[in-house]
Coordinates of C-alpha atoms in Angstrom, one line a residue:
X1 CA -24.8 -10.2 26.2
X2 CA -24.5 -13.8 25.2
X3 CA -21.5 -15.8 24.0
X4 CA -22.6 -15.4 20.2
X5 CA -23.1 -11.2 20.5
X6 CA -19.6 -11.0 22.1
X7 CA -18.3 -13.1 19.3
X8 CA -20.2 -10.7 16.9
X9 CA -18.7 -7.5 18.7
X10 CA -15.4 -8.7 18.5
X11 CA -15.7 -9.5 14.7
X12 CA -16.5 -6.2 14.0
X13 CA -13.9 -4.7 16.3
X14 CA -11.0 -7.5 14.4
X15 CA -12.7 -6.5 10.8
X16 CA -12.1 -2.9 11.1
X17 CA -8.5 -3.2 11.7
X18 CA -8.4 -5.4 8.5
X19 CA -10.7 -2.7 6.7
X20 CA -8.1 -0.1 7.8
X21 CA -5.2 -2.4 6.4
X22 CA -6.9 -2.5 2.9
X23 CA -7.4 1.2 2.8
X24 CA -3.5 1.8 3.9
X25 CA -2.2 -0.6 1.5
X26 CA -4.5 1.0 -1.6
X27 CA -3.2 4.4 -0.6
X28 CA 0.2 3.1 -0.3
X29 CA 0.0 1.2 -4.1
X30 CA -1.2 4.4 -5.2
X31 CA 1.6 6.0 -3.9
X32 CA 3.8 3.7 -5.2
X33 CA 2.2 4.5 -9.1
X34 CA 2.5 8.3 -8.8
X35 CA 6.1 8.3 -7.8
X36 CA 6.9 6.0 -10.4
X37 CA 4.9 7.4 -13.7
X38 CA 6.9 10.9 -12.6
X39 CA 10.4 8.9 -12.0
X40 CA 10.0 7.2 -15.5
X41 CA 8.5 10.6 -17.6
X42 CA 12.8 11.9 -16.1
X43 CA 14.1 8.4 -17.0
X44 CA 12.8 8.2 -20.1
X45 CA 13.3 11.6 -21.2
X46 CA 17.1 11.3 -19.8
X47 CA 17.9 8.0 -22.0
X48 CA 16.4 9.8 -24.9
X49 CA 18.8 12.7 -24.2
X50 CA 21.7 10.6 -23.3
X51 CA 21.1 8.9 -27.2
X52 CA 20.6 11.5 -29.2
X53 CA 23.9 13.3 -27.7
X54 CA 26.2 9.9 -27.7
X55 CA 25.4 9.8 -31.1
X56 CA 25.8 13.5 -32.4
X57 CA 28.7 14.3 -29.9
X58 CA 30.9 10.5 -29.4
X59 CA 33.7 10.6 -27.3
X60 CA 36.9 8.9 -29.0
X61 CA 36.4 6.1 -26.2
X62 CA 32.6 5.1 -27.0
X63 CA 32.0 5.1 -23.1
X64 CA 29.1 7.6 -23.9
X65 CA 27.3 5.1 -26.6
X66 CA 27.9 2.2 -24.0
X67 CA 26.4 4.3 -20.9
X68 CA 23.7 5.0 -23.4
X69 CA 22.8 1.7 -24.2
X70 CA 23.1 0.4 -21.4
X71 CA 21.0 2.9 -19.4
X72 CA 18.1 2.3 -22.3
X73 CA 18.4 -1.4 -21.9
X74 CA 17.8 -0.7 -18.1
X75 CA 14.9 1.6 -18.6
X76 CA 13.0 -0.7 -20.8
X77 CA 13.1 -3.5 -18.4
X78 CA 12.3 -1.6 -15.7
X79 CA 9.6 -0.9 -17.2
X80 CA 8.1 -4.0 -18.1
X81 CA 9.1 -4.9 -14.0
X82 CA 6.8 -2.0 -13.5
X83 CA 4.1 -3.3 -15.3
X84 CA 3.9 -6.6 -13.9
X85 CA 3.8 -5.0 -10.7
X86 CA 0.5 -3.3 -11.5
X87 CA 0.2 -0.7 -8.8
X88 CA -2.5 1.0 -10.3
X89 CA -4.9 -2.2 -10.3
X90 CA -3.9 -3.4 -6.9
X91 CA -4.7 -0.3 -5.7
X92 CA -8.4 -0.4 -6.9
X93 CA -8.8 -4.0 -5.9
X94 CA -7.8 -3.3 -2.1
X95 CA -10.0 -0.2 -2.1
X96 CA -13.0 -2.3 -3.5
X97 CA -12.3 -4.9 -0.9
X98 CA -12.4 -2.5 2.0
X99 CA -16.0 -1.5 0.5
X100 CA -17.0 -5.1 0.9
X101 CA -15.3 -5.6 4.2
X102 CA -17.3 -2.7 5.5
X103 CA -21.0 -3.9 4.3
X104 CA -20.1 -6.8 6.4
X105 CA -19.3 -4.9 9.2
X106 CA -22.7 -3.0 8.6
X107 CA -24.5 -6.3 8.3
X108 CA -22.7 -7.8 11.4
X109 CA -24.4 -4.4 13.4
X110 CA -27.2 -4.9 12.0
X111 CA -27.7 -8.5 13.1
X112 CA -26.0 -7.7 16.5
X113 CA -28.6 -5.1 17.4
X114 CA -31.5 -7.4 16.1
X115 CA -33.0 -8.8 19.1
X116 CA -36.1 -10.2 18.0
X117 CA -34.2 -12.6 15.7
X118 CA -34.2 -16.2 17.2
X119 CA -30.5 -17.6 18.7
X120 CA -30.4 -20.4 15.3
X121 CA -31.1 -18.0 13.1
X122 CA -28.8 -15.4 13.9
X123 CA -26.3 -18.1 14.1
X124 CA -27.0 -18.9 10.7
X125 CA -26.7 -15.6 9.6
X126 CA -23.6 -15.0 11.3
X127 CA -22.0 -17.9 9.7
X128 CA -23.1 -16.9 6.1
X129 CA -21.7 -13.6 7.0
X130 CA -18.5 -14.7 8.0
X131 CA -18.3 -17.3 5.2
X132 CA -18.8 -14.3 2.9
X133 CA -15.5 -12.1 4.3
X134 CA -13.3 -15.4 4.1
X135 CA -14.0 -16.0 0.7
X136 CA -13.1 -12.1 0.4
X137 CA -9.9 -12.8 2.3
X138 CA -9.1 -15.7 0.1
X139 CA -9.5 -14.0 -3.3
X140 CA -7.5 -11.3 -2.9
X141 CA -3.9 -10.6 -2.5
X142 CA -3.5 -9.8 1.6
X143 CA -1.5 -7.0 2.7
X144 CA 1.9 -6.3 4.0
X145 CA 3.3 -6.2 8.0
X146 CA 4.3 -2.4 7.3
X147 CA 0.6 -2.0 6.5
X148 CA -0.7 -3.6 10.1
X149 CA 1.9 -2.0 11.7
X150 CA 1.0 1.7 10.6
X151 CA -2.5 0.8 11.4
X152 CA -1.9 -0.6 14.6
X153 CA -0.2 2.6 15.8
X154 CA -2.8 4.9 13.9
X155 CA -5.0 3.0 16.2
X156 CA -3.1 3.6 19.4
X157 CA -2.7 7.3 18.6
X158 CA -6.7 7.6 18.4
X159 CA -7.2 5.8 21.6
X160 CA -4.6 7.7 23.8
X161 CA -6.2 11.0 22.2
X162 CA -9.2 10.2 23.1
X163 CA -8.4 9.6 26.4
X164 CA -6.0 11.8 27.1
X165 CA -8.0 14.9 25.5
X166 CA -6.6 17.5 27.3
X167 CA -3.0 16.3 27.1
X168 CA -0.4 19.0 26.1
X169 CA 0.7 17.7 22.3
X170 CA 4.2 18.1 23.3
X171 CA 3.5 15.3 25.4
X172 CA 2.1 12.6 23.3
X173 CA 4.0 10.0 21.7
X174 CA 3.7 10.3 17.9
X175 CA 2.9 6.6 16.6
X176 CA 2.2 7.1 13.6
X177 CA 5.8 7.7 12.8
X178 CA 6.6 4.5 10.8
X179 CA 9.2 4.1 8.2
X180 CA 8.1 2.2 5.1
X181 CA 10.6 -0.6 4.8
X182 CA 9.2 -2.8 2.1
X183 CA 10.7 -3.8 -0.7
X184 CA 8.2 -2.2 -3.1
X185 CA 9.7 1.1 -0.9
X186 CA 13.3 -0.1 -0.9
X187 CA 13.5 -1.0 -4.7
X188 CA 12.0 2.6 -5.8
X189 CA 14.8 4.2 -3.6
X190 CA 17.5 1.9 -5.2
X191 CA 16.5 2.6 -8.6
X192 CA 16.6 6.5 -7.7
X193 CA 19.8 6.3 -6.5
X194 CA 20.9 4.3 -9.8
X195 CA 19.3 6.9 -11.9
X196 CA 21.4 9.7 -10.3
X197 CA 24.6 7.7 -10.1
X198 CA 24.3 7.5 -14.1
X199 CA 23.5 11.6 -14.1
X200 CA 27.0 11.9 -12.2
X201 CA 28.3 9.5 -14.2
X202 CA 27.4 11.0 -17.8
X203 CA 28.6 14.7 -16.3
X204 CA 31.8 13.2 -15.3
X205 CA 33.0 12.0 -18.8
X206 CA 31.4 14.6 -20.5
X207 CA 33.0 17.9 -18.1

């Protein structure tokens, strides 16, 4: 194998762990967009809730028609945050661009196992190849360390499996066991805490 169909192999090798990244990342952002739309249908419903009774039932104090308007405040601009963030879209746009990243790879095979094809040529072909997957890179948003890290492992776990076939499963180490620390992650958790610190709170001054 010459110099050019080693750098070829290890293109494809180096794409598929981006490939993978995309496809985490989408699933992720999808995740992200379920959890929310149920999070907000409870939110929503609560600060509707939380009006009506505020203004049918007021305490003496008006705490309840504060809590109220505050809370509704906070739930509108959540979700225009939300929104902006566009989970849903981002989603798509990863999973398309792991679709593209993987025609590459196909076309990077294809020239790889294409003998016949003269040394220039298939260097020219190789560059128009990889020309096409930077410009892929560049116009789109890149993913996240969590995401390379989860893949990284996936990866390792599929390797030592396949190695180590007939390895008791008590014995192998679980890599895949990553714990989502991003702030898209972080900030849902936050806001669900928030949520059911104002639940406690509202019980509180009304029992």
């Amino acid at each position: 194998m010459n110099k050019l169909d080693q750098e070829i192999s290890k293109k494809i090798i180096d794409w598929k762990r981006t490939r993978y990244n995309r496809i985490n990342i989408s699933e992720r952002l999808k995740k992200y967009e379920s959890r929310w739309n149920a999070v907000m249908f409870f939110m929503n419903a609560f600060a509707i809730v939380l009006t009506i009774v505020s203004l049918k039932f007021p305490l003496k104090t008006g705490i309840d028609t504060i809590i109220a308007g505050c809370f509704s405040i906070y739930v509108i601009l959540l979700q225009y945050f939300l929104t902006n963030q566009n989970y849903e879209t981002r989603s798509l746009r990863f999973h398309y661009e792991q679709l593209e990243i993987e025609k590459l790879r196909y076309s990077l095979k294809a020239l790889l196992r294409n003998s016949s094809l003269p040394y220039q040529a298939k260097q020219e072909k190789y560059n128009s190849i990889t020309n096409q997957y930077l410009i892929s890179l560049k116009n789109n948003e890149n993913h996240e360390k969590i995401d390379d890290k989860i893949v990284k492992n996936e990866l390792n776990e599929f390797h030592e499996e396949k190695n180590n076939s007939n390895i008791n499963g008590k014995n192998k180490k679980n890599y895949t066991n990553v714990t989502d620390r991003s702030l898209d992650n972080i900030f849902f958790y936050v806001n669900l805490a928030i949520f059911l610190g104002v639940i406690l709170l509202v019980i509180s001054i009304y029992y």
